[in-house]
Amino acid sequence: MESLYIKLREQAAVHGQEHVFRFWDRLDKTGRRRLLEDIGNVDFELLDRLVQTWVLTEPPEEHFRHIVPVPVIPPVEPGDTGAAAALKAGEQALRDGRVAIFMVAGGQGTRLGFDGPKGSYPIGPISGNSLFQYHAEKIRKLQELYQVTLPWYIMVSPSNHGATQKYFEDHDCWGLNRTDILFIEQRMVPCVDPDGKLILEAPGCLAASPNGHGGCIQALVEGGALEDAQRRGVDILSYYQVDNWAAKVADPYFIGYHCLRQASMSSKCHRRNDLREAVGVHCLCDGVYRVIEYSELDLYPQLLQVDPEGEPLFYAGNPAIHLLSVPFVRDLYAHFIQFPWHKAFKKIPYVDQEGCVYKPDTPNGYKFETFVFDALRFTAHAPVALEIRRSGEYTPIKQFEGVNSVMAARASMAEYWAAWFEAADYQVPRDTEGRCAVDLEVSPAFALNREEFLSKVKGKPFHLDSGIAIHADGSFTLGESTVSSCQR
Ligand code: UTP
């Protein structure tokens, strides 16, 4: 340990960060080992670059001469011949074993404030089934449908890796083969104060955060997923985020468009609700595909233009659903140094000079992140952008109530499934404004789509008065609450 200590102390001093050793004499053996591990994991060259570019100065503003909307493929409609060709190509790719599922679940979930990995959140209002279970059931169903193994790569962070893996194993991976699931760890980046100094969150521990969902490029390679994919003959990764309950994993239409256009990265997009909605915007900036973050909208006033109907001209919002080709990821990895970083000023627990830990009430330091959508700027030719309707595809969960919340996601999914029940001639209780007034849940392992649902439920004696959750095997649980203002 002594030689490592000397080496790291020298290194920290060279980079102006020697203060991280200030409690060294107070630490016991375990504490010292932990601190050395934290410091050993710091990429000091990257840290210097981030501090110089983002903290001590500001990166130069980007200026584009021409910003135009991306060409968007309209939502899939029945009878559309382009979509039929895409479906055929996508289903073929699935049957040929060319697709793996890639879910990112390494975030800290701070806004939701749930104790445990975000994916273990009991999103099912009646069943209590977790986000992980819903995603797993979709994969199980697709495997049956296409008679294929869909490997599942899951990005976690060092802070939730153990708990996530245990949760999967405690639930027997919901019937999926454990050997087809690979947890890959993303890297952490240290946090710094406004002077660019590393922050100790405890006397023997550096404050650090996961390096953003863009960190998946490194994690895929370093965690062995890309090698696994290549060994299995997989060349397409179906990317989505754990907190999107509705995500259509491995959508054959989307995969088909991606294959037919030989894209290296494809995206789904949805219409922005309004000009200030907190979503990124897909556009072409001087010919290069970009997603401009909503926090940067004021830098690009073009993005706030409306069409004659008053709708956003740049309507393609970013739901964070992509397809990535395996060779593209390998190439991005080799040039990851060019990947852009973003900073966020946050409340970061720290120790004072005496070694007491404080939780600040106001932001006091910077976290750094990379974003997966920034990979789009490295694509060789215009990637696929397929428009989706949000209902049944996009319900991001960031907090318990309000916009993008647990409550909003439950309401949205109840509405989505209500249409299935009504198509099967069930009476869905609705409130005076016509909204579904009860909780509804349909396990994806029971029915992945409306057609399958209709073929299975017609004539079954389900009562929806207090809400219902239909489980994988067709059994069901009734909800407990009824809403007094229901119209029957
Ligand atoms: P968010 O940026 O919304 O973060 O991530 P979050 O962790 O869910 O929530 P907050 O911001 O702390 O409240 C969107 C998706 O990207 C994943 C998250 O797990 C989530 O699925 N993500 C985010 C990562 O996998 N790694 C990261 O470093 C950041």
Short mmCIF file of C-alpha atoms and ligand atoms in Angstrom, two decimals:
data_model
loop_
_atom_site.label_atom_id
_atom_site.label_comp_id
_atom_site.label_asym_id
_atom_site.label_seq_id
_atom_site.Cartn_x
_atom_site.Cartn_y
_atom_site.Cartn_z
CA MET A 1 0.00 0.00 0.00
CA GLU A 2 2.92 2.33 0.80
CA SER A 3 4.26 2.51 -2.75
CA LEU A 4 0.77 3.05 -4.15
CA TYR A 5 0.23 5.82 -1.62
CA ILE A 6 3.45 7.56 -2.66
CA LYS A 7 2.63 7.24 -6.35
CA LEU A 8 -0.93 8.53 -6.03
CA ARG A 9 0.02 11.33 -3.69
CA GLU A 10 2.60 12.53 -6.20
CA GLN A 11 0.12 12.26 -9.01
CA ALA A 12 -2.53 14.19 -7.06
CA ALA A 13 0.03 16.89 -6.24
CA VAL A 14 1.04 17.24 -9.91
CA HIS A 15 -2.61 17.90 -10.76
CA GLY A 16 -3.16 20.30 -7.87
CA GLN A 17 -5.38 17.89 -5.91
CA GLU A 18 -3.18 16.90 -2.95
CA HIS A 19 -5.80 18.14 -0.47
CA VAL A 20 -7.64 14.83 -0.88
CA PHE A 21 -5.03 13.31 1.47
CA ARG A 22 -5.68 15.77 4.26
CA PHE A 23 -7.31 13.23 6.58
CA TRP A 24 -4.84 10.43 5.75
CA ASP A 25 -3.36 10.30 9.25
CA ARG A 26 -6.82 9.84 10.76
CA LEU A 27 -7.89 6.98 8.49
CA ASP A 28 -7.61 3.34 9.50
CA LYS A 29 -6.30 0.70 7.12
CA THR A 30 -9.67 0.09 5.44
CA GLY A 31 -10.29 3.83 5.08
CA ARG A 32 -6.88 4.35 3.50
CA ARG A 33 -7.40 1.48 1.08
CA ARG A 34 -10.76 2.94 0.05
CA LEU A 35 -9.30 6.38 -0.51
CA LEU A 36 -6.44 4.99 -2.60
CA GLU A 37 -8.93 3.04 -4.66
CA ASP A 38 -11.01 6.18 -5.30
CA ILE A 39 -7.97 8.23 -6.25
CA GLY A 40 -6.56 5.41 -8.37
CA ASN A 41 -9.79 5.45 -10.39
CA VAL A 42 -9.49 9.15 -11.22
CA ASP A 43 -8.52 9.85 -14.83
CA PHE A 44 -6.48 12.96 -14.01
CA GLU A 45 -6.00 13.97 -17.62
CA LEU A 46 -9.74 13.92 -18.22
CA LEU A 47 -10.28 15.73 -14.93
CA ASP A 48 -7.87 18.52 -15.92
CA ARG A 49 -9.62 18.84 -19.26
CA LEU A 50 -13.09 19.02 -17.67
CA VAL A 51 -12.00 21.55 -15.05
CA GLN A 52 -10.24 23.71 -17.59
CA THR A 53 -13.08 23.64 -20.12
CA TRP A 54 -16.11 23.64 -17.89
CA VAL A 55 -15.25 25.08 -14.49
CA LEU A 56 -12.43 27.60 -14.77
CA THR A 57 -13.62 28.81 -18.18
CA GLU A 58 -16.67 28.17 -20.36
CA PRO A 59 -16.42 26.19 -23.60
CA PRO A 60 -16.80 28.42 -26.67
CA GLU A 61 -20.42 28.70 -27.77
CA GLU A 62 -21.24 26.75 -30.89
CA HIS A 63 -22.66 28.67 -33.84
CA PHE A 64 -24.43 27.04 -36.75
CA ARG A 65 -25.31 28.77 -40.00
CA HIS A 66 -28.20 26.48 -40.88
CA ILE A 67 -30.37 24.57 -38.47
CA VAL A 68 -33.16 22.55 -40.06
CA PRO A 69 -35.55 19.88 -38.76
CA VAL A 70 -34.46 16.27 -39.28
CA PRO A 71 -36.38 14.31 -41.92
CA VAL A 72 -38.80 12.18 -39.92
CA ILE A 73 -40.49 8.92 -40.89
CA PRO A 74 -44.16 9.34 -39.89
CA PRO A 75 -45.68 7.02 -37.28
CA VAL A 76 -46.44 3.51 -38.45
CA GLU A 77 -50.01 3.18 -39.79
CA PRO A 78 -51.74 -0.03 -40.81
CA GLY A 79 -51.64 -0.53 -44.57
CA ASP A 80 -48.56 1.66 -45.06
CA THR A 81 -46.35 -0.16 -47.59
CA GLY A 82 -43.08 1.39 -46.37
CA ALA A 83 -43.91 0.22 -42.88
CA ALA A 84 -44.77 -3.26 -44.15
CA ALA A 85 -41.34 -3.56 -45.78
CA ALA A 86 -39.73 -2.32 -42.58
CA LEU A 87 -41.68 -4.83 -40.50
CA LYS A 88 -40.55 -7.66 -42.74
CA ALA A 89 -36.88 -6.62 -42.55
CA GLY A 90 -37.07 -6.05 -38.79
CA GLU A 91 -38.69 -9.39 -38.08
CA GLN A 92 -36.09 -11.10 -40.22
CA ALA A 93 -33.27 -9.41 -38.28
CA LEU A 94 -34.87 -10.52 -35.03
CA ARG A 95 -35.30 -14.12 -36.22
CA ASP A 96 -31.71 -14.16 -37.45
CA GLY A 97 -30.48 -13.34 -33.94
CA ARG A 98 -28.98 -10.00 -34.98
CA VAL A 99 -30.54 -8.02 -32.11
CA ALA A 100 -29.65 -7.58 -28.42
CA ILE A 101 -31.56 -5.52 -25.87
CA PHE A 102 -29.62 -2.75 -24.19
CA MET A 103 -31.08 -1.00 -21.16
CA VAL A 104 -29.32 1.76 -19.26
CA ALA A 105 -30.00 1.71 -15.53
CA GLY A 106 -26.93 3.32 -14.02
CA GLY A 107 -28.51 6.66 -13.03
CA GLN A 108 -28.88 7.83 -9.46
CA GLY A 109 -32.65 8.37 -9.64
CA THR A 110 -32.32 11.38 -7.33
CA ARG A 111 -35.61 13.03 -8.29
CA LEU A 112 -37.65 9.88 -7.63
CA GLY A 113 -35.87 9.46 -4.31
CA PHE A 114 -36.59 5.72 -4.18
CA ASP A 115 -34.45 3.54 -1.96
CA GLY A 116 -33.03 0.95 -4.36
CA PRO A 117 -32.29 0.67 -8.06
CA LYS A 118 -34.87 2.68 -10.02
CA GLY A 119 -35.80 -0.42 -12.02
CA SER A 120 -36.99 -2.16 -8.86
CA TYR A 121 -39.65 0.54 -8.38
CA PRO A 122 -43.09 -1.16 -8.07
CA ILE A 123 -44.65 0.62 -11.02
CA GLY A 124 -47.65 -1.71 -11.40
CA PRO A 125 -50.35 0.05 -9.32
CA ILE A 126 -52.18 -3.21 -8.56
CA SER A 127 -49.61 -5.93 -9.14
CA GLY A 128 -46.72 -4.01 -7.61
CA ASN A 129 -44.59 -5.41 -10.43
CA SER A 130 -41.33 -3.59 -10.95
CA LEU A 131 -40.05 -1.78 -14.03
CA PHE A 132 -37.46 -4.55 -14.38
CA GLN A 133 -40.20 -7.20 -14.41
CA TYR A 134 -42.15 -5.38 -17.12
CA HIS A 135 -39.06 -5.09 -19.32
CA ALA A 136 -38.14 -8.74 -18.69
CA GLU A 137 -41.63 -9.93 -19.62
CA LYS A 138 -41.47 -8.05 -22.92
CA ILE A 139 -38.19 -9.76 -23.74
CA ARG A 140 -39.57 -13.18 -22.78
CA LYS A 141 -42.50 -12.63 -25.07
CA LEU A 142 -40.37 -11.49 -28.01
CA GLN A 143 -38.14 -14.54 -27.59
CA GLU A 144 -41.18 -16.80 -27.87
CA LEU A 145 -42.54 -14.86 -30.81
CA TYR A 146 -39.35 -14.88 -32.86
CA GLN A 147 -37.96 -18.17 -31.51
CA VAL A 148 -34.66 -16.53 -30.74
CA THR A 149 -32.47 -15.58 -27.80
CA LEU A 150 -32.33 -11.86 -27.16
CA PRO A 151 -29.28 -11.17 -25.01
CA TRP A 152 -29.97 -8.44 -22.47
CA TYR A 153 -27.17 -6.00 -21.63
CA ILE A 154 -27.85 -3.79 -18.65
CA MET A 155 -25.72 -0.81 -17.77
CA VAL A 156 -25.38 -0.24 -14.05
CA SER A 157 -23.08 1.96 -12.00
CA PRO A 158 -20.67 0.85 -9.27
CA SER A 159 -23.21 2.16 -6.73
CA ASN A 160 -26.19 0.07 -7.89
CA HIS A 161 -24.51 -2.92 -9.56
CA GLY A 162 -24.74 -5.27 -6.56
CA ALA A 163 -28.32 -4.35 -5.65
CA THR A 164 -29.51 -4.62 -9.27
CA GLN A 165 -27.92 -8.00 -9.86
CA LYS A 166 -29.30 -9.31 -6.57
CA TYR A 167 -32.79 -8.09 -7.46
CA PHE A 168 -32.66 -9.99 -10.75
CA GLU A 169 -31.36 -13.16 -9.08
CA ASP A 170 -33.91 -12.96 -6.24
CA HIS A 171 -36.62 -12.91 -8.93
CA ASP A 172 -35.04 -15.68 -10.97
CA CYS A 173 -34.69 -13.15 -13.80
CA TRP A 174 -38.45 -13.53 -14.40
CA GLY A 175 -37.89 -16.70 -16.38
CA LEU A 176 -35.09 -15.41 -18.61
CA ASN A 177 -31.82 -17.32 -18.78
CA ARG A 178 -29.30 -15.77 -16.42
CA THR A 179 -26.55 -16.57 -18.94
CA ASP A 180 -28.21 -14.29 -21.49
CA ILE A 181 -28.11 -11.30 -19.14
CA LEU A 182 -24.94 -9.26 -18.72
CA PHE A 183 -24.54 -6.40 -16.25
CA ILE A 184 -21.95 -3.90 -17.39
CA GLU A 185 -20.60 -1.16 -15.18
CA GLN A 186 -20.24 2.41 -16.30
CA ARG A 187 -17.37 4.57 -15.10
CA MET A 188 -17.65 7.20 -12.39
CA VAL A 189 -16.38 10.77 -12.72
CA PRO A 190 -15.30 12.76 -9.67
CA CYS A 191 -17.17 15.92 -8.69
CA VAL A 192 -15.36 19.21 -8.21
CA ASP A 193 -16.00 22.48 -6.39
CA PRO A 194 -16.16 25.85 -8.22
CA ASP A 195 -12.34 26.08 -8.00
CA GLY A 196 -11.98 22.77 -9.79
CA LYS A 197 -10.88 20.91 -6.64
CA LEU A 198 -11.95 17.34 -5.96
CA ILE A 199 -14.58 17.06 -3.23
CA LEU A 200 -14.27 14.62 -0.32
CA GLU A 201 -17.73 13.39 0.64
CA ALA A 202 -16.23 11.68 3.69
CA PRO A 203 -12.69 11.87 5.06
CA GLY A 204 -11.70 8.78 3.06
CA CYS A 205 -14.01 8.99 0.09
CA LEU A 206 -14.21 11.11 -3.07
CA ALA A 207 -17.55 12.48 -4.27
CA ALA A 208 -18.19 11.00 -7.71
CA SER A 209 -21.15 10.35 -10.00
CA PRO A 210 -21.83 8.01 -12.93
CA ASN A 211 -20.50 9.41 -16.22
CA GLY A 212 -23.94 9.79 -17.85
CA HIS A 213 -25.80 7.53 -20.26
CA GLY A 214 -23.19 8.38 -22.90
CA GLY A 215 -20.88 6.31 -20.71
CA CYS A 216 -22.59 3.29 -22.21
CA ILE A 217 -20.18 3.45 -25.16
CA GLN A 218 -17.24 2.69 -22.88
CA ALA A 219 -19.24 0.31 -20.69
CA LEU A 220 -20.35 -1.80 -23.67
CA VAL A 221 -16.74 -2.39 -24.67
CA GLU A 222 -15.10 -2.52 -21.25
CA GLY A 223 -17.86 -4.66 -19.72
CA GLY A 224 -17.57 -7.30 -22.46
CA ALA A 225 -21.01 -6.76 -24.03
CA LEU A 226 -19.66 -5.89 -27.45
CA GLU A 227 -17.51 -8.99 -27.46
CA ASP A 228 -20.48 -11.08 -26.36
CA ALA A 229 -22.60 -9.52 -29.11
CA GLN A 230 -20.02 -10.28 -31.77
CA ARG A 231 -19.65 -13.86 -30.56
CA ARG A 232 -23.41 -14.33 -30.86
CA GLY A 233 -23.67 -12.70 -34.28
CA VAL A 234 -25.55 -9.68 -32.89
CA ASP A 235 -24.95 -6.42 -34.75
CA ILE A 236 -27.87 -4.24 -33.53
CA LEU A 237 -28.38 -2.99 -29.96
CA SER A 238 -31.89 -1.85 -29.03
CA TYR A 239 -31.26 0.96 -26.53
CA TYR A 240 -33.79 2.31 -24.02
CA GLN A 241 -33.82 3.68 -20.49
CA VAL A 242 -34.99 1.73 -17.47
CA ASP A 243 -37.40 4.43 -16.35
CA ASN A 244 -39.49 4.28 -19.52
CA TRP A 245 -42.12 1.76 -18.43
CA ALA A 246 -43.74 1.70 -21.88
CA ALA A 247 -40.56 1.24 -23.96
CA LYS A 248 -41.21 -1.09 -26.91
CA VAL A 249 -38.01 -3.05 -26.71
CA ALA A 250 -36.75 -4.41 -30.03
CA ASP A 251 -39.55 -2.88 -32.09
CA PRO A 252 -39.46 -4.75 -35.45
CA TYR A 253 -40.62 -1.70 -37.45
CA PHE A 254 -37.84 0.45 -36.02
CA ILE A 255 -35.25 -2.28 -36.54
CA GLY A 256 -36.49 -2.72 -40.11
CA TYR A 257 -36.04 0.95 -41.03
CA HIS A 258 -32.59 0.86 -39.42
CA CYS A 259 -31.61 -2.21 -41.49
CA LEU A 260 -33.09 -1.02 -44.78
CA ARG A 261 -31.25 2.30 -44.53
CA GLN A 262 -28.07 0.65 -43.27
CA ALA A 263 -27.96 3.14 -40.41
CA SER A 264 -25.30 3.13 -37.73
CA MET A 265 -27.55 4.79 -35.16
CA SER A 266 -31.30 5.38 -35.32
CA SER A 267 -33.69 7.26 -33.08
CA LYS A 268 -37.34 7.43 -32.29
CA CYS A 269 -38.81 10.87 -31.79
CA HIS A 270 -42.14 12.23 -30.60
CA ARG A 271 -43.95 15.51 -31.16
CA ARG A 272 -43.00 18.09 -28.56
CA ASN A 273 -46.02 19.11 -26.47
CA ASP A 274 -44.96 22.72 -26.55
CA LEU A 275 -41.94 24.84 -27.36
CA ARG A 276 -40.64 24.74 -23.81
CA GLU A 277 -41.17 21.08 -23.08
CA ALA A 278 -38.16 19.69 -21.24
CA VAL A 279 -36.97 17.37 -24.00
CA GLY A 280 -34.07 17.51 -26.43
CA VAL A 281 -34.81 18.45 -30.05
CA HIS A 282 -33.57 16.47 -33.05
CA CYS A 283 -32.21 18.69 -35.82
CA LEU A 284 -29.53 19.01 -38.48
CA CYS A 285 -26.95 21.68 -37.64
CA ASP A 286 -24.90 22.59 -40.70
CA GLY A 287 -25.74 19.15 -42.00
CA VAL A 288 -24.71 17.31 -38.83
CA TYR A 289 -27.33 15.41 -36.83
CA ARG A 290 -27.67 16.81 -33.33
CA VAL A 291 -29.98 16.70 -30.38
CA ILE A 292 -30.10 20.15 -28.82
CA GLU A 293 -30.88 20.04 -25.14
CA TYR A 294 -33.91 22.00 -23.95
CA SER A 295 -31.68 23.99 -21.61
CA GLU A 296 -29.89 25.35 -24.71
CA LEU A 297 -32.98 26.32 -26.67
CA ASP A 298 -32.45 30.03 -26.14
CA LEU A 299 -29.09 29.79 -27.88
CA TYR A 300 -30.86 28.65 -31.04
CA PRO A 301 -34.01 30.78 -31.51
CA GLN A 302 -34.84 28.89 -34.73
CA LEU A 303 -35.90 25.99 -32.54
CA LEU A 304 -38.64 28.14 -31.04
CA GLN A 305 -40.34 28.81 -34.39
CA VAL A 306 -43.90 27.64 -34.97
CA ASP A 307 -45.75 26.59 -38.12
CA PRO A 308 -48.95 28.36 -39.32
CA GLU A 309 -51.01 26.15 -36.94
CA GLY A 310 -48.89 27.28 -34.03
CA GLU A 311 -47.17 23.90 -33.67
CA PRO A 312 -43.38 23.70 -33.14
CA LEU A 313 -41.63 23.70 -36.51
CA PHE A 314 -38.87 21.62 -34.97
CA TYR A 315 -41.27 19.10 -33.55
CA ALA A 316 -39.03 16.07 -33.12
CA GLY A 317 -38.54 15.61 -29.37
CA ASN A 318 -36.14 13.02 -28.02
CA PRO A 319 -37.59 10.06 -26.05
CA ALA A 320 -34.14 8.43 -25.70
CA ILE A 321 -34.90 5.32 -27.73
CA HIS A 322 -32.21 4.30 -30.21
CA LEU A 323 -30.67 1.52 -32.21
CA LEU A 324 -26.89 1.33 -32.26
CA SER A 325 -24.90 -0.79 -34.64
CA VAL A 326 -22.11 -2.80 -33.05
CA PRO A 327 -19.33 -1.57 -35.43
CA PHE A 328 -20.45 2.03 -34.78
CA VAL A 329 -20.09 1.55 -31.01
CA ARG A 330 -16.62 0.06 -31.49
CA ASP A 331 -15.63 3.04 -33.60
CA LEU A 332 -17.06 5.54 -31.10
CA TYR A 333 -15.14 3.83 -28.33
CA ALA A 334 -11.87 4.28 -30.21
CA HIS A 335 -12.59 8.00 -30.52
CA PHE A 336 -14.35 8.54 -27.19
CA ILE A 337 -12.01 11.40 -26.39
CA GLN A 338 -14.03 13.47 -28.91
CA PHE A 339 -17.30 12.77 -27.10
CA PRO A 340 -18.72 15.99 -25.62
CA TRP A 341 -19.22 16.45 -21.88
CA HIS A 342 -21.87 18.39 -20.02
CA LYS A 343 -21.74 19.82 -16.51
CA ALA A 344 -24.43 20.27 -13.87
CA PHE A 345 -24.19 22.39 -10.71
CA LYS A 346 -25.56 20.19 -7.90
CA LYS A 347 -25.80 19.76 -4.13
CA ILE A 348 -22.90 17.50 -3.24
CA PRO A 349 -22.26 16.31 0.35
CA TYR A 350 -18.80 17.33 1.54
CA VAL A 351 -16.55 17.31 4.61
CA ASP A 352 -15.35 20.47 6.30
CA GLN A 353 -11.82 21.07 7.57
CA GLU A 354 -12.62 19.11 10.74
CA GLY A 355 -13.88 16.11 8.81
CA CYS A 356 -17.59 16.62 9.59
CA VAL A 357 -19.95 15.69 6.76
CA TYR A 358 -22.36 18.36 5.46
CA LYS A 359 -25.33 18.05 3.13
CA PRO A 360 -25.66 21.46 1.49
CA ASP A 361 -29.04 23.09 0.82
CA THR A 362 -27.82 24.80 -2.32
CA PRO A 363 -25.63 23.60 -5.18
CA ASN A 364 -21.94 23.64 -4.32
CA GLY A 365 -20.17 21.59 -6.96
CA TYR A 366 -20.12 20.19 -10.45
CA LYS A 367 -21.04 16.77 -11.75
CA PHE A 368 -19.99 15.81 -15.28
CA GLU A 369 -21.93 13.67 -17.72
CA THR A 370 -21.95 12.44 -21.29
CA PHE A 371 -25.20 11.90 -23.21
CA VAL A 372 -25.85 9.00 -25.56
CA PHE A 373 -27.63 11.20 -28.11
CA ASP A 374 -24.35 13.03 -28.72
CA ALA A 375 -23.26 9.89 -30.57
CA LEU A 376 -25.62 10.96 -33.38
CA ARG A 377 -23.22 13.67 -34.51
CA PHE A 378 -20.65 10.99 -35.35
CA THR A 379 -22.91 9.10 -37.76
CA ALA A 380 -21.72 9.08 -41.35
CA HIS A 381 -25.05 9.73 -43.08
CA ALA A 382 -28.44 11.01 -41.94
CA PRO A 383 -29.70 8.47 -39.40
CA VAL A 384 -33.24 7.15 -39.20
CA ALA A 385 -35.69 9.23 -37.12
CA LEU A 386 -38.98 7.41 -36.68
CA GLU A 387 -41.87 9.31 -35.15
CA ILE A 388 -43.85 7.56 -32.42
CA ARG A 389 -46.98 8.41 -30.51
CA ARG A 390 -46.20 8.64 -26.82
CA SER A 391 -49.09 6.52 -25.67
CA GLY A 392 -47.86 2.99 -25.09
CA GLU A 393 -44.26 3.84 -25.93
CA TYR A 394 -42.97 6.65 -23.80
CA THR A 395 -43.72 7.18 -20.11
CA PRO A 396 -40.49 8.41 -18.48
CA ILE A 397 -40.53 8.31 -14.69
CA LYS A 398 -38.49 11.01 -13.05
CA GLN A 399 -40.51 11.80 -9.91
CA PHE A 400 -43.60 10.56 -8.08
CA GLU A 401 -46.10 13.24 -9.14
CA GLY A 402 -46.36 15.83 -11.90
CA VAL A 403 -44.85 15.80 -15.38
CA ASN A 404 -42.91 12.62 -16.24
CA SER A 405 -43.91 10.93 -13.02
CA VAL A 406 -45.09 7.61 -11.62
CA MET A 407 -48.65 8.95 -11.46
CA ALA A 408 -48.54 10.27 -15.04
CA ALA A 409 -47.11 6.98 -16.31
CA ARG A 410 -49.84 4.98 -14.56
CA ALA A 411 -52.54 7.22 -15.99
CA SER A 412 -51.04 7.01 -19.47
CA MET A 413 -50.75 3.21 -19.40
CA ALA A 414 -54.28 2.82 -17.97
CA GLU A 415 -55.54 4.88 -20.92
CA TYR A 416 -53.51 2.81 -23.37
CA TRP A 417 -54.79 -0.50 -22.01
CA ALA A 418 -58.33 0.89 -21.63
CA ALA A 419 -58.49 1.11 -25.43
CA TRP A 420 -57.62 -2.61 -25.62
CA PHE A 421 -60.35 -3.53 -23.11
CA GLU A 422 -62.90 -1.40 -24.95
CA ALA A 423 -61.95 -3.00 -28.27
CA ALA A 424 -62.75 -6.31 -26.57
CA ASP A 425 -66.18 -4.94 -25.53
CA TYR A 426 -65.44 -4.40 -21.85
CA GLN A 427 -66.90 -1.37 -20.10
CA VAL A 428 -64.08 0.78 -18.81
CA PRO A 429 -65.13 3.09 -15.95
CA ARG A 430 -64.45 6.66 -17.03
CA ASP A 431 -64.70 9.92 -15.11
CA THR A 432 -66.78 12.90 -16.14
CA GLU A 433 -63.97 14.12 -18.39
CA GLY A 434 -63.76 10.79 -20.16
CA ARG A 435 -60.53 9.66 -18.54
CA CYS A 436 -60.04 6.07 -17.45
CA ALA A 437 -61.01 6.13 -13.77
CA VAL A 438 -59.40 2.90 -12.57
CA ASP A 439 -55.98 1.31 -12.63
CA LEU A 440 -55.45 -1.15 -15.48
CA GLU A 441 -52.44 -3.37 -16.08
CA VAL A 442 -51.70 -6.00 -18.68
CA SER A 443 -48.58 -8.11 -18.32
CA PRO A 444 -46.57 -7.98 -21.55
CA ALA A 445 -46.02 -11.72 -21.14
CA PHE A 446 -49.81 -12.14 -21.41
CA ALA A 447 -50.24 -9.83 -24.41
CA LEU A 448 -47.61 -7.71 -26.07
CA ASN A 449 -50.03 -5.93 -28.37
CA ARG A 450 -53.69 -5.26 -28.87
CA GLU A 451 -54.27 -8.06 -31.41
CA GLU A 452 -52.86 -10.64 -29.04
CA PHE A 453 -54.90 -9.19 -26.19
CA LEU A 454 -58.12 -9.39 -28.23
CA SER A 455 -57.46 -12.99 -29.21
CA LYS A 456 -56.99 -13.96 -25.55
CA VAL A 457 -59.60 -12.03 -23.58
CA LYS A 458 -62.78 -12.05 -25.65
CA GLY A 459 -65.56 -13.49 -23.54
CA LYS A 460 -63.52 -13.72 -20.30
CA PRO A 461 -65.42 -12.59 -17.19
CA PHE A 462 -63.23 -9.65 -16.16
CA HIS A 463 -64.79 -6.90 -14.04
CA LEU A 464 -63.10 -3.56 -14.32
CA ASP A 465 -65.09 -1.61 -11.71
CA SER A 466 -62.22 -1.44 -9.26
CA GLY A 467 -59.39 -1.84 -11.77
CA ILE A 468 -57.58 -5.01 -12.75
CA ALA A 469 -54.10 -6.39 -13.32
CA ILE A 470 -53.87 -9.27 -15.77
CA HIS A 471 -50.84 -11.44 -15.07
CA ALA A 472 -48.56 -13.38 -17.42
CA ASP A 473 -50.57 -16.63 -17.11
CA GLY A 474 -53.95 -14.93 -17.61
CA SER A 475 -54.87 -14.94 -13.92
CA PHE A 476 -55.80 -11.55 -12.53
CA THR A 477 -55.95 -9.37 -9.42
CA LEU A 478 -58.68 -6.83 -8.88
CA GLY A 479 -57.82 -3.35 -7.68
CA GLU A 480 -59.08 -2.04 -4.39
CA SER A 481 -60.22 1.47 -5.11
CA THR A 482 -63.13 2.75 -7.11
CA VAL A 483 -63.54 6.33 -8.15
CA SER A 484 -66.86 7.79 -7.09
CA SER A 485 -67.32 9.95 -10.17
CA CYS A 486 -67.21 7.02 -12.58
CA GLN A 487 -69.68 6.94 -15.42
CA ARG A 488 -70.69 3.40 -16.18
P1 UTP B 1 -31.72 10.62 -15.98
O1 UTP B 1 -30.77 11.59 -16.54
O2 UTP B 1 -33.15 10.96 -16.05
O3 UTP B 1 -31.27 10.29 -14.51
O4 UTP B 1 -31.44 9.26 -16.70
P2 UTP B 1 -31.92 9.38 -13.39
O5 UTP B 1 -30.82 8.69 -12.70
O6 UTP B 1 -32.96 8.46 -13.93
O7 UTP B 1 -32.63 10.42 -12.43
P3 UTP B 1 -32.12 11.76 -11.69
O8 UTP B 1 -31.71 12.73 -12.77
O9 UTP B 1 -30.97 11.40 -10.79
O10 UTP B 1 -33.32 12.19 -10.94
C1 UTP B 1 -32.17 8.75 -17.77
C2 UTP B 1 -31.79 7.28 -17.91
O11 UTP B 1 -30.40 7.13 -18.12
C3 UTP B 1 -29.83 6.27 -17.14
C4 UTP B 1 -30.80 6.27 -15.98
O12 UTP B 1 -30.68 5.09 -15.23
C5 UTP B 1 -32.13 6.43 -16.67
O13 UTP B 1 -32.56 5.19 -17.16
N1 UTP B 1 -28.51 6.80 -16.74
C6 UTP B 1 -28.37 8.10 -16.42
C7 UTP B 1 -27.47 5.93 -16.66
O14 UTP B 1 -27.61 4.72 -16.94
N2 UTP B 1 -26.26 6.41 -16.25
C8 UTP B 1 -26.06 7.71 -15.94
O15 UTP B 1 -24.92 8.08 -15.58
C9 UTP B 1 -27.14 8.58 -16.03
#
